[in-house]
PDB file of C-alpha atoms in Angstrom:
ATOM      1  CA  UNK A 156      22.254 -32.704  24.148  1.00 45.00           C
ATOM      2  CA  UNK A 157      24.290 -35.396  22.484  1.00 41.00           C
ATOM      3  CA  UNK A 158      27.218 -36.908  24.294  1.00 39.00           C
ATOM      4  CA  UNK A 159      29.123 -33.559  23.845  1.00 37.00           C
ATOM      5  CA  UNK A 160      29.505 -31.201  26.562  1.00 33.00           C
ATOM      6  CA  UNK A 161      28.304 -28.382  24.115  1.00 37.00           C
ATOM      7  CA  UNK A 162      25.074 -28.023  21.893  1.00 43.00           C
ATOM      8  CA  UNK A 163      25.257 -26.227  18.658  1.00 42.00           C
ATOM      9  CA  UNK A 164      22.487 -25.274  16.639  1.00 41.00           C
ATOM     10  CA  UNK A 165      21.698 -27.446  13.617  1.00 43.00           C
ATOM     11  CA  UNK A 166      20.140 -27.287  10.204  1.00 43.00           C
ATOM     12  CA  UNK A 167      16.705 -29.181   9.557  1.00 45.00           C
ATOM     13  CA  UNK A 168      19.170 -31.217   7.133  1.00 46.00           C
ATOM     14  CA  UNK A 169      21.068 -33.044   9.801  1.00 57.00           C
ATOM     15  CA  UNK A 170      17.895 -34.497  10.946  1.00 67.00           C
ATOM     16  CA  UNK A 171      16.967 -36.340   7.750  1.00 70.00           C
ATOM     17  CA  UNK A 172      17.029 -39.559   9.817  1.00 78.00           C
ATOM     18  CA  UNK A 173      15.948 -40.585  13.358  1.00 84.00           C
ATOM     19  CA  UNK A 174      18.034 -39.066  16.148  1.00 84.00           C
ATOM     20  CA  UNK A 175      18.544 -40.346  19.739  1.00 85.00           C
ATOM     21  CA  UNK A 176      20.109 -37.519  22.025  1.00 86.00           C
ATOM     22  CA  UNK A 177      20.744 -37.484  25.733  1.00 87.00           C
ATOM     23  CA  UNK A 178      20.362 -34.624  27.850  1.00 85.00           C
ATOM     24  CA  UNK A 179      23.395 -33.220  29.640  1.00 79.00           C
ATOM     25  CA  UNK A 180      23.489 -31.281  32.749  1.00 75.00           C
ATOM     26  CA  UNK A 181      23.662 -28.063  30.909  1.00 71.00           C
ATOM     27  CA  UNK A 182      20.371 -28.188  29.713  1.00 76.00           C
ATOM     28  CA  UNK A 183      18.308 -29.318  32.644  1.00 77.00           C
ATOM     29  CA  UNK A 184      15.650 -27.340  33.471  1.00 81.00           C
ATOM     30  CA  UNK A 185      14.789 -26.128  30.131  1.00 84.00           C
ATOM     31  CA  UNK A 186      11.577 -26.321  28.410  1.00 88.00           C
ATOM     32  CA  UNK A 187      11.696 -28.870  25.721  1.00 91.00           C
ATOM     33  CA  UNK A 188       9.849 -26.617  22.963  1.00 88.00           C
ATOM     34  CA  UNK A 189      12.373 -23.642  24.038  1.00 83.00           C
ATOM     35  CA  UNK A 190      15.356 -26.164  23.632  1.00 84.00           C
ATOM     36  CA  UNK A 191      14.133 -27.369  20.028  1.00 87.00           C
ATOM     37  CA  UNK A 192      13.573 -23.696  18.738  1.00 80.00           C
ATOM     38  CA  UNK A 193      17.370 -23.279  19.522  1.00 76.00           C
ATOM     39  CA  UNK A 194      18.593 -26.967  18.449  1.00 79.00           C
ATOM     40  CA  UNK A 195      16.188 -26.681  15.014  1.00 79.00           C
ATOM     41  CA  UNK A 196      17.323 -23.664  13.568  1.00 70.00           C
ATOM     42  CA  UNK A 197      15.407 -23.245  10.339  1.00 69.00           C
ATOM     43  CA  UNK A 198      12.655 -25.317  11.173  1.00 80.00           C
ATOM     44  CA  UNK A 199       9.167 -23.468  11.504  1.00 78.00           C
ATOM     45  CA  UNK A 200       7.711 -23.282  14.997  1.00 78.00           C
ATOM     46  CA  UNK A 201       4.189 -24.546  13.886  1.00 81.00           C
ATOM     47  CA  UNK A 202       6.229 -27.848  12.664  1.00 85.00           C
ATOM     48  CA  UNK A 203       7.852 -28.046  15.820  1.00 88.00           C
ATOM     49  CA  UNK A 204       4.568 -27.669  18.140  1.00 88.00           C
ATOM     50  CA  UNK A 205       3.120 -30.067  15.462  1.00 87.00           C
ATOM     51  CA  UNK A 206       5.312 -33.042  16.209  1.00 90.00           C
ATOM     52  CA  UNK A 207       5.164 -32.315  19.906  1.00 92.00           C
ATOM     53  CA  UNK A 208       1.685 -32.686  19.781  1.00 90.00           C
ATOM     54  CA  UNK A 209       1.315 -35.924  17.592  1.00 89.00           C
ATOM     55  CA  UNK A 210       3.853 -37.725  20.029  1.00 91.00           C
ATOM     56  CA  UNK A 211       6.501 -38.070  17.401  1.00 91.00           C
ATOM     57  CA  UNK A 212       9.220 -36.119  19.610  1.00 93.00           C
ATOM     58  CA  UNK A 213       9.436 -38.565  23.051  1.00 93.00           C
ATOM     59  CA  UNK A 214      11.745 -38.051  26.016  1.00 94.00           C
ATOM     60  CA  UNK A 215      12.287 -41.483  27.733  1.00 94.00           C
ATOM     61  CA  UNK A 216      10.152 -43.505  25.149  1.00 92.00           C
ATOM     62  CA  UNK A 217       6.983 -41.458  26.278  1.00 92.00           C
ATOM     63  CA  UNK A 218       4.824 -38.435  24.563  1.00 93.00           C
ATOM     64  CA  UNK A 219       5.606 -35.060  26.346  1.00 92.00           C
ATOM     65  CA  UNK A 220       3.976 -31.997  26.388  1.00 91.00           C
ATOM     66  CA  UNK A 221       5.758 -28.667  25.162  1.00 89.00           C
ATOM     67  CA  UNK A 222       6.205 -27.262  28.407  1.00 87.00           C
ATOM     68  CA  UNK A 223       7.839 -30.629  29.889  1.00 92.00           C
ATOM     69  CA  UNK A 224      11.115 -29.386  31.773  1.00 90.00           C
ATOM     70  CA  UNK A 225      14.354 -31.663  30.582  1.00 90.00           C
ATOM     71  CA  UNK A 226      16.213 -33.627  32.996  1.00 89.00           C
ATOM     72  CA  UNK A 227      19.883 -34.675  33.251  1.00 87.00           C
ATOM     73  CA  UNK A 228      20.154 -38.061  31.305  1.00 88.00           C
ATOM     74  CA  UNK A 229      16.701 -37.998  29.472  1.00 91.00           C
ATOM     75  CA  UNK A 230      16.825 -39.902  26.206  1.00 91.00           C
ATOM     76  CA  UNK A 231      15.509 -37.648  23.752  1.00 90.00           C
ATOM     77  CA  UNK A 232      14.146 -38.998  20.229  1.00 90.00           C
ATOM     78  CA  UNK A 233      13.494 -36.679  17.134  1.00 90.00           C
ATOM     79  CA  UNK A 234      11.737 -38.019  14.105  1.00 90.00           C
ATOM     80  CA  UNK A 235      12.759 -37.652  10.589  1.00 87.00           C
ATOM     81  CA  UNK A 236      12.507 -33.612  10.144  1.00 80.00           C
ATOM     82  CA  UNK A 237      12.675 -32.528   6.442  1.00 66.00           C
ATOM     83  CA  UNK A 238      11.637 -29.049   5.743  1.00 53.00           C
ATOM     84  CA  UNK A 239      10.808 -27.725   2.087  1.00 48.00           C
ATOM     85  CA  UNK A 240      13.164 -25.119   0.448  1.00 41.00           C
ATOM     86  CA  UNK A 241       9.894 -22.615   0.687  1.00 38.00           C
ATOM     87  CA  UNK A 242       9.989 -22.996   4.575  1.00 45.00           C
ATOM     88  CA  UNK A 243       8.685 -20.153   6.394  1.00 53.00           C
ATOM     89  CA  UNK A 244      11.056 -17.462   7.577  1.00 65.00           C
ATOM     90  CA  UNK A 245      10.667 -16.158  10.977  1.00 70.00           C
ATOM     91  CA  UNK A 246       9.455 -12.241  10.112  1.00 84.00           C
ATOM     92  CA  UNK A 247      11.310  -9.120  11.096  1.00 90.00           C
ATOM     93  CA  UNK A 248       9.893  -7.087  14.030  1.00 91.00           C
ATOM     94  CA  UNK A 249       8.402  -3.963  13.060  1.00 92.00           C
ATOM     95  CA  UNK A 250      10.186  -0.820  14.359  1.00 94.00           C
ATOM     96  CA  UNK A 251       7.002  -0.026  16.805  1.00 95.00           C
ATOM     97  CA  UNK A 252       7.396  -3.650  18.155  1.00 95.00           C
ATOM     98  CA  UNK A 253      11.106  -2.964  18.536  1.00 96.00           C
ATOM     99  CA  UNK A 254      10.722   0.285  20.359  1.00 97.00           C
ATOM    100  CA  UNK A 255       8.082  -1.201  22.630  1.00 97.00           C
ATOM    101  CA  UNK A 256      10.219  -3.937  23.783  1.00 97.00           C
ATOM    102  CA  UNK A 257      13.400  -1.898  24.158  1.00 97.00           C
ATOM    103  CA  UNK A 258      11.389   0.590  26.253  1.00 97.00           C
ATOM    104  CA  UNK A 259       9.892  -2.087  28.612  1.00 97.00           C
ATOM    105  CA  UNK A 260      13.723  -3.201  29.575  1.00 97.00           C
ATOM    106  CA  UNK A 261      13.679  -2.272  33.310  1.00 97.00           C
ATOM    107  CA  UNK A 262      17.117  -4.202  34.255  1.00 97.00           C
ATOM    108  CA  UNK A 263      19.951  -5.662  32.755  1.00 95.00           C
ATOM    109  CA  UNK A 264      23.132  -7.125  33.608  1.00 94.00           C
ATOM    110  CA  UNK A 265      25.563  -9.247  32.014  1.00 93.00           C
ATOM    111  CA  UNK A 266      23.548 -12.574  32.811  1.00 94.00           C
ATOM    112  CA  UNK A 267      19.987 -11.444  33.241  1.00 96.00           C
ATOM    113  CA  UNK A 268      17.406  -8.847  31.411  1.00 96.00           C
ATOM    114  CA  UNK A 269      14.194  -8.003  32.766  1.00 98.00           C
ATOM    115  CA  UNK A 270      11.131  -6.232  31.339  1.00 98.00           C
ATOM    116  CA  UNK A 271       7.690  -4.755  32.118  1.00 98.00           C
ATOM    117  CA  UNK A 272       5.940  -6.759  29.657  1.00 98.00           C
ATOM    118  CA  UNK A 273       3.406  -4.848  27.601  1.00 97.00           C
ATOM    119  CA  UNK A 274      -0.321  -6.621  27.670  1.00 96.00           C
ATOM    120  CA  UNK A 275      -0.843  -8.138  23.936  1.00 94.00           C
ATOM    121  CA  UNK A 276       2.253  -9.752  23.765  1.00 95.00           C
ATOM    122  CA  UNK A 277       2.727 -13.096  23.671  1.00 93.00           C
ATOM    123  CA  UNK A 278       6.187 -14.477  25.093  1.00 92.00           C
ATOM    124  CA  UNK A 279       6.954 -16.618  22.417  1.00 86.00           C
ATOM    125  CA  UNK A 280       5.958 -17.539  18.954  1.00 81.00           C
ATOM    126  CA  UNK A 281       3.747 -20.457  18.342  1.00 70.00           C
ATOM    127  CA  UNK A 282       0.185 -21.395  17.875  1.00 62.00           C
ATOM    128  CA  UNK A 283      -0.479 -18.807  15.016  1.00 69.00           C
ATOM    129  CA  UNK A 284       1.899 -15.752  16.495  1.00 76.00           C
ATOM    130  CA  UNK A 285       4.770 -15.532  14.634  1.00 79.00           C
ATOM    131  CA  UNK A 286       6.689 -13.111  16.989  1.00 89.00           C
ATOM    132  CA  UNK A 287       6.893 -12.987  20.844  1.00 92.00           C
ATOM    133  CA  UNK A 288       8.918 -11.346  23.264  1.00 95.00           C
ATOM    134  CA  UNK A 289      11.863 -13.509  23.181  1.00 93.00           C
ATOM    135  CA  UNK A 290      12.105 -13.153  19.322  1.00 93.00           C
ATOM    136  CA  UNK A 291      11.867  -9.988  19.310  1.00 95.00           C
ATOM    137  CA  UNK A 292      14.802  -9.588  22.035  1.00 96.00           C
ATOM    138  CA  UNK A 293      16.755 -11.810  19.970  1.00 94.00           C
ATOM    139  CA  UNK A 294      16.415  -9.253  16.918  1.00 94.00           C
ATOM    140  CA  UNK A 295      17.203  -6.226  19.552  1.00 95.00           C
ATOM    141  CA  UNK A 296      20.137  -8.434  20.752  1.00 93.00           C
ATOM    142  CA  UNK A 297      21.812 -10.033  17.986  1.00 92.00           C
ATOM    143  CA  UNK A 298      25.269 -10.092  19.971  1.00 92.00           C
ATOM    144  CA  UNK A 299      23.664 -12.276  22.953  1.00 91.00           C
ATOM    145  CA  UNK A 300      24.278 -16.014  21.992  1.00 88.00           C
ATOM    146  CA  UNK A 301      22.032 -16.986  24.944  1.00 90.00           C
ATOM    147  CA  UNK A 302      18.683 -15.257  25.527  1.00 93.00           C
ATOM    148  CA  UNK A 303      16.005 -17.836  27.031  1.00 92.00           C
ATOM    149  CA  UNK A 304      12.741 -16.972  28.925  1.00 93.00           C
ATOM    150  CA  UNK A 305      13.020 -17.999  32.853  1.00 94.00           C
ATOM    151  CA  UNK A 306       9.208 -18.303  33.244  1.00 94.00           C
ATOM    152  CA  UNK A 307       6.295 -17.133  31.592  1.00 92.00           C
ATOM    153  CA  UNK A 308       3.000 -14.444  31.498  1.00 95.00           C
ATOM    154  CA  UNK A 309      -0.060 -14.949  29.790  1.00 92.00           C
ATOM    155  CA  UNK A 310      -0.658 -12.501  26.565  1.00 93.00           C
ATOM    156  CA  UNK A 311      -2.766 -10.231  28.301  1.00 94.00           C
ATOM    157  CA  UNK A 312      -1.005 -10.064  31.602  1.00 97.00           C
ATOM    158  CA  UNK A 313       1.413  -7.015  31.688  1.00 98.00           C
ATOM    159  CA  UNK A 314       4.558  -6.578  34.194  1.00 98.00           C
ATOM    160  CA  UNK A 315       7.911  -8.341  35.165  1.00 98.00           C
ATOM    161  CA  UNK A 316       9.442 -11.098  33.054  1.00 98.00           C
ATOM    162  CA  UNK A 317      12.769 -12.427  33.470  1.00 98.00           C
ATOM    163  CA  UNK A 318      15.216 -13.490  30.249  1.00 97.00           C
ATOM    164  CA  UNK A 319      18.475 -15.155  30.792  1.00 95.00           C
ATOM    165  CA  UNK A 320      21.371 -14.193  29.119  1.00 95.00           C
ATOM    166  CA  UNK A 321      23.638 -17.004  30.216  1.00 93.00           C
ATOM    167  CA  UNK A 322      22.916 -20.932  30.384  1.00 89.00           C
ATOM    168  CA  UNK A 323      24.138 -20.915  34.149  1.00 91.00           C
ATOM    169  CA  UNK A 324      21.834 -18.262  35.151  1.00 94.00           C
ATOM    170  CA  UNK A 325      18.965 -20.073  33.266  1.00 92.00           C
ATOM    171  CA  UNK A 326      19.722 -23.063  35.277  1.00 90.00           C
ATOM    172  CA  UNK A 327      20.123 -21.124  38.508  1.00 93.00           C
ATOM    173  CA  UNK A 328      16.853 -19.465  38.214  1.00 94.00           C
ATOM    174  CA  UNK A 329      14.868 -22.486  36.993  1.00 91.00           C
ATOM    175  CA  UNK A 330      16.422 -24.269  40.282  1.00 91.00           C
ATOM    176  CA  UNK A 331      15.025 -21.618  42.366  1.00 94.00           C
ATOM    177  CA  UNK A 332      11.428 -21.821  40.667  1.00 92.00           C
ATOM    178  CA  UNK A 333      11.586 -25.550  41.567  1.00 88.00           C
ATOM    179  CA  UNK A 334      12.883 -24.673  45.273  1.00 91.00           C
ATOM    180  CA  UNK A 335      10.015 -21.962  45.712  1.00 91.00           C
ATOM    181  CA  UNK A 336      12.701 -19.373  46.009  1.00 94.00           C
ATOM    182  CA  UNK A 337      11.204 -17.159  43.766  1.00 96.00           C
ATOM    183  CA  UNK A 338       8.042 -14.864  45.004  1.00 97.00           C
ATOM    184  CA  UNK A 339       5.616 -13.265  42.664  1.00 98.00           C
ATOM    185  CA  UNK A 340       3.562 -10.493  43.452  1.00 98.00           C
ATOM    186  CA  UNK A 341       0.533  -9.371  41.077  1.00 98.00           C
ATOM    187  CA  UNK A 342      -1.912  -6.444  41.132  1.00 98.00           C
ATOM    188  CA  UNK A 343      -5.384  -7.180  39.945  1.00 98.00           C
ATOM    189  CA  UNK A 344      -8.585  -5.329  39.831  1.00 98.00           C
ATOM    190  CA  UNK A 345     -11.558  -7.711  40.847  1.00 98.00           C
ATOM    191  CA  UNK A 346     -15.589  -7.527  40.878  1.00 98.00           C
ATOM    192  CA  UNK A 347     -17.193  -6.163  43.955  1.00 97.00           C
ATOM    193  CA  UNK A 348     -15.725  -5.767  47.371  1.00 96.00           C
ATOM    194  CA  UNK A 349     -13.421  -8.680  48.335  1.00 97.00           C
ATOM    195  CA  UNK A 350     -13.716  -9.390  52.023  1.00 95.00           C
ATOM    196  CA  UNK A 351     -10.590  -8.857  54.366  1.00 90.00           C
ATOM    197  CA  UNK A 352     -10.984 -12.020  55.921  1.00 92.00           C
ATOM    198  CA  UNK A 353     -10.518 -13.901  52.583  1.00 91.00           C
ATOM    199  CA  UNK A 354      -6.854 -14.229  52.285  1.00 95.00           C
ATOM    200  CA  UNK A 355      -5.831 -17.610  51.091  1.00 97.00           C
ATOM    201  CA  UNK A 356      -7.676 -19.703  48.436  1.00 97.00           C
ATOM    202  CA  UNK A 357      -6.756 -22.968  48.567  1.00 97.00           C
ATOM    203  CA  UNK A 358      -8.413 -24.924  45.389  1.00 97.00           C
ATOM    204  CA  UNK A 359      -7.071 -27.507  43.174  1.00 97.00           C
ATOM    205  CA  UNK A 360      -7.128 -26.667  39.397  1.00 96.00           C
ATOM    206  CA  UNK A 361      -7.686 -28.685  36.518  1.00 94.00           C
ATOM    207  CA  UNK A 362      -6.507 -28.018  33.045  1.00 87.00           C
ATOM    208  CA  UNK A 363      -8.496 -28.381  29.965  1.00 86.00           C
ATOM    209  CA  UNK A 364      -8.173 -27.925  26.189  1.00 74.00           C
ATOM    210  CA  UNK A 365     -11.097 -27.288  24.157  1.00 73.00           C
ATOM    211  CA  UNK A 366     -11.753 -28.907  20.754  1.00 66.00           C
ATOM    212  CA  UNK A 367     -10.905 -25.503  19.321  1.00 66.00           C
ATOM    213  CA  UNK A 368      -7.442 -25.787  21.001  1.00 66.00           C
ATOM    214  CA  UNK A 369      -8.323 -23.113  23.815  1.00 75.00           C
ATOM    215  CA  UNK A 370      -7.331 -23.649  27.182  1.00 79.00           C
ATOM    216  CA  UNK A 371      -9.453 -23.773  30.253  1.00 90.00           C
ATOM    217  CA  UNK A 372      -8.867 -24.043  33.599  1.00 95.00           C
ATOM    218  CA  UNK A 373     -11.387 -24.894  36.520  1.00 94.00           C
ATOM    219  CA  UNK A 374     -11.618 -25.787  39.974  1.00 95.00           C
ATOM    220  CA  UNK A 375     -11.938 -29.418  40.237  1.00 94.00           C
ATOM    221  CA  UNK A 376     -10.976 -31.853  42.945  1.00 94.00           C
ATOM    222  CA  UNK A 377      -9.211 -33.978  40.620  1.00 93.00           C
ATOM    223  CA  UNK A 378      -6.954 -31.139  39.672  1.00 94.00           C
ATOM    224  CA  UNK A 379      -3.669 -30.293  40.972  1.00 94.00           C
ATOM    225  CA  UNK A 380      -2.899 -28.512  44.527  1.00 96.00           C
ATOM    226  CA  UNK A 381      -3.168 -24.881  43.703  1.00 96.00           C
ATOM    227  CA  UNK A 382      -3.038 -21.844  46.528  1.00 97.00           C
ATOM    228  CA  UNK A 383      -3.164 -18.265  46.035  1.00 98.00           C
ATOM    229  CA  UNK A 384      -2.498 -15.536  48.894  1.00 98.00           C
ATOM    230  CA  UNK A 385      -4.679 -12.315  48.742  1.00 98.00           C
ATOM    231  CA  UNK A 386      -4.908  -8.978  50.283  1.00 97.00           C
ATOM    232  CA  UNK A 387      -6.902  -5.970  49.793  1.00 97.00           C
ATOM    233  CA  UNK A 388      -4.921  -2.874  48.494  1.00 97.00           C
ATOM    234  CA  UNK A 389      -7.719  -0.232  47.703  1.00 97.00           C
ATOM    235  CA  UNK A 390     -11.486  -0.575  47.866  1.00 96.00           C
ATOM    236  CA  UNK A 391     -13.681   0.969  44.998  1.00 96.00           C
ATOM    237  CA  UNK A 392     -17.529   1.495  44.989  1.00 93.00           C
ATOM    238  CA  UNK A 393     -17.950  -1.792  42.949  1.00 93.00           C
ATOM    239  CA  UNK A 394     -14.245  -3.103  42.521  1.00 97.00           C
ATOM    240  CA  UNK A 395     -11.291  -3.855  44.579  1.00 98.00           C
ATOM    241  CA  UNK A 396      -7.519  -3.302  43.878  1.00 98.00           C
ATOM    242  CA  UNK A 397      -5.715  -6.651  45.108  1.00 98.00           C
ATOM    243  CA  UNK A 398      -2.462  -7.951  45.930  1.00 98.00           C
ATOM    244  CA  UNK A 399      -2.047 -11.305  44.764  1.00 98.00           C
ATOM    245  CA  UNK A 400       0.921 -14.015  45.667  1.00 98.00           C
ATOM    246  CA  UNK A 401       0.913 -17.414  43.443  1.00 97.00           C
ATOM    247  CA  UNK A 402       2.076 -20.018  46.065  1.00 96.00           C
ATOM    248  CA  UNK A 403       1.846 -22.397  43.380  1.00 94.00           C
ATOM    249  CA  UNK A 404       2.300 -21.772  39.533  1.00 90.00           C
ATOM    250  CA  UNK A 405      -0.858 -23.357  37.453  1.00 91.00           C
ATOM    251  CA  UNK A 406      -2.114 -22.014  34.502  1.00 90.00           C
ATOM    252  CA  UNK A 407      -4.327 -19.171  34.724  1.00 95.00           C
ATOM    253  CA  UNK A 408      -4.296 -19.369  38.813  1.00 96.00           C
ATOM    254  CA  UNK A 409      -4.846 -15.954  40.226  1.00 98.00           C
ATOM    255  CA  UNK A 410      -7.884 -15.706  37.365  1.00 97.00           C
ATOM    256  CA  UNK A 411      -9.427 -18.910  38.397  1.00 97.00           C
ATOM    257  CA  UNK A 412      -9.108 -18.333  42.138  1.00 98.00           C
ATOM    258  CA  UNK A 413     -10.766 -15.036  41.681  1.00 98.00           C
ATOM    259  CA  UNK A 414     -13.581 -16.367  39.817  1.00 97.00           C
ATOM    260  CA  UNK A 415     -13.969 -19.138  42.479  1.00 97.00           C
ATOM    261  CA  UNK A 416     -13.921 -16.599  45.225  1.00 97.00           C
ATOM    262  CA  UNK A 417     -16.965 -14.655  43.576  1.00 97.00           C
ATOM    263  CA  UNK A 418     -14.814 -11.806  42.649  1.00 98.00           C
ATOM    264  CA  UNK A 419     -13.494 -12.280  39.018  1.00 98.00           C
ATOM    265  CA  UNK A 420     -10.708  -9.998  37.673  1.00 98.00           C
ATOM    266  CA  UNK A 421     -12.072  -7.097  35.303  1.00 98.00           C
ATOM    267  CA  UNK A 422     -11.467  -7.435  31.837  1.00 97.00           C
ATOM    268  CA  UNK A 423     -11.208 -11.017  31.774  1.00 97.00           C
ATOM    269  CA  UNK A 424     -12.599 -12.471  28.938  1.00 95.00           C
ATOM    270  CA  UNK A 425     -12.294 -16.044  29.521  1.00 95.00           C
ATOM    271  CA  UNK A 426     -13.525 -16.149  33.382  1.00 97.00           C
ATOM    272  CA  UNK A 427     -14.901 -12.833  33.957  1.00 96.00           C
ATOM    273  CA  UNK A 428     -18.105 -10.929  33.619  1.00 96.00           C
ATOM    274  CA  UNK A 429     -19.088  -9.786  30.691  1.00 96.00           C
ATOM    275  CA  UNK A 430     -21.568  -7.027  31.724  1.00 96.00           C
ATOM    276  CA  UNK A 431     -19.091  -5.777  34.129  1.00 96.00           C
ATOM    277  CA  UNK A 432     -16.097  -5.938  31.589  1.00 97.00           C
ATOM    278  CA  UNK A 433     -18.361  -3.742  29.150  1.00 96.00           C
ATOM    279  CA  UNK A 434     -19.001  -1.081  31.904  1.00 95.00           C
ATOM    280  CA  UNK A 435     -15.141  -0.769  32.435  1.00 96.00           C
ATOM    281  CA  UNK A 436     -14.460  -0.511  28.746  1.00 95.00           C
ATOM    282  CA  UNK A 437     -16.248   2.639  29.010  1.00 93.00           C
ATOM    283  CA  UNK A 438     -13.995   4.179  31.508  1.00 92.00           C
ATOM    284  CA  UNK A 439     -11.011   3.042  29.854  1.00 92.00           C
ATOM    285  CA  UNK A 440     -10.123  -0.474  31.413  1.00 95.00           C
ATOM    286  CA  UNK A 441     -10.047  -2.021  28.101  1.00 95.00           C
ATOM    287  CA  UNK A 442      -8.145  -5.431  29.065  1.00 96.00           C
ATOM    288  CA  UNK A 443      -7.361  -7.786  31.783  1.00 97.00           C
ATOM    289  CA  UNK A 444      -6.374  -5.916  34.822  1.00 98.00           C
ATOM    290  CA  UNK A 445      -3.829  -8.281  35.811  1.00 98.00           C
ATOM    291  CA  UNK A 446      -0.004  -6.934  36.315  1.00 98.00           C
ATOM    292  CA  UNK A 447       2.857  -8.837  37.401  1.00 98.00           C
ATOM    293  CA  UNK A 448       4.113  -6.134  39.853  1.00 98.00           C
ATOM    294  CA  UNK A 449       7.343  -7.560  41.358  1.00 98.00           C
ATOM    295  CA  UNK A 450       9.499 -10.648  41.257  1.00 98.00           C
ATOM    296  CA  UNK A 451      11.972 -11.588  44.240  1.00 98.00           C
ATOM    297  CA  UNK A 452      14.499 -13.963  43.756  1.00 97.00           C
ATOM    298  CA  UNK A 453      18.576 -15.025  44.647  1.00 96.00           C
ATOM    299  CA  UNK A 454      20.721 -12.709  42.130  1.00 94.00           C
ATOM    300  CA  UNK A 455      22.920 -15.385  40.776  1.00 87.00           C
ATOM    301  CA  UNK A 456      25.722 -12.674  40.419  1.00 85.00           C
ATOM    302  CA  UNK A 457      25.805 -11.768  44.123  1.00 90.00           C
ATOM    303  CA  UNK A 458      23.995 -14.798  45.825  1.00 91.00           C
ATOM    304  CA  UNK A 459      21.515 -12.488  47.717  1.00 94.00           C
ATOM    305  CA  UNK A 460      17.696 -11.749  47.280  1.00 96.00           C
ATOM    306  CA  UNK A 461      17.079  -9.397  44.762  1.00 97.00           C
ATOM    307  CA  UNK A 462      13.651  -7.737  43.680  1.00 98.00           C
ATOM    308  CA  UNK A 463      12.781  -6.456  40.591  1.00 98.00           C
ATOM    309  CA  UNK A 464       9.646  -4.252  40.368  1.00 98.00           C
ATOM    310  CA  UNK A 465       7.531  -3.002  37.663  1.00 97.00           C
ATOM    311  CA  UNK A 466       5.100   0.219  37.591  1.00 96.00           C
ATOM    312  CA  UNK A 467       1.443  -0.261  36.693  1.00 96.00           C
ATOM    313  CA  UNK A 468       1.034   0.670  33.250  1.00 95.00           C
ATOM    314  CA  UNK A 469      -0.413   3.959  32.219  1.00 94.00           C
ATOM    315  CA  UNK A 470      -3.848   2.548  30.589  1.00 94.00           C
ATOM    316  CA  UNK A 471      -4.317   0.681  34.133  1.00 96.00           C
ATOM    317  CA  UNK A 472      -3.313   3.997  36.361  1.00 96.00           C
ATOM    318  CA  UNK A 473      -6.090   6.130  34.025  1.00 94.00           C
ATOM    319  CA  UNK A 474      -8.672   3.080  34.821  1.00 94.00           C
ATOM    320  CA  UNK A 475      -8.104   3.423  38.537  1.00 96.00           C
ATOM    321  CA  UNK A 476      -8.415   7.473  38.268  1.00 94.00           C
ATOM    322  CA  UNK A 477     -11.727   6.894  37.148  1.00 93.00           C
ATOM    323  CA  UNK A 478     -13.023   4.579  39.712  1.00 92.00           C
ATOM    324  CA  UNK A 479     -15.164   5.965  42.837  1.00 73.00           C
TER     325      UNK A 479
END
């Protein structure tokens, strides 16, 4: 970013005037919110997201969303940014949080780290959440100059989450995501008996934001093309354990496609059936039963396919053991 080949984090004081920056190849593929968190050290996350929502931060003279991915040559405009001396500081993670994330690490090499994300952890701070997985990891690994999310999981979803420890690895994996070379497998417990013949849901999805700020997604012909492949793993009396492979990567895709098929995911407070959820809480399934079980990609270090698997958490395992 800028005409220099490298980017150094700067303080808010450096941005007391409008800034026009140019995206270099090094930062291509990154989400703009993640890039700004690094660039604008000391600026509260809530302020960064507010500037994005209000359209004061622009790319190529246009308003963009927080999830916009930067491209080489993009023209980035930053407004004057001033933060009072009493600006909020990122809190330190509690010892329990640090231990939970440390214990969740299932793979690590010189350029990549993977965790079996516990349920209830947002992947990053923002929108009222001060600390997410990435902020906690940065406190666990202060010696790492780079720690960036490769992709995302919903807060209530557990399972495989990749974090890059090198910019080159981040670019490599983002390119694989764009080229559909990353394959994800989820396990979901759904309501009722899913028909064996129903193996693919191809239904466009439309994302909406309510006045409260809550995101809702629904099946809509005006939405974006979306496809999920499903396979029955285990049948129970009133539920089915499913394998779900998202072909596309839309927000809440598996959850909404399951709902559309008439078999919403158990524990889903947004798209599920409250009566069923209430019954399942009684046997120990107290949260969204959606788990990112495995992810396969080309390992940048070797150039060969590589799979990382995350075992089903104990709470979900115990819940299954109570089903008939």
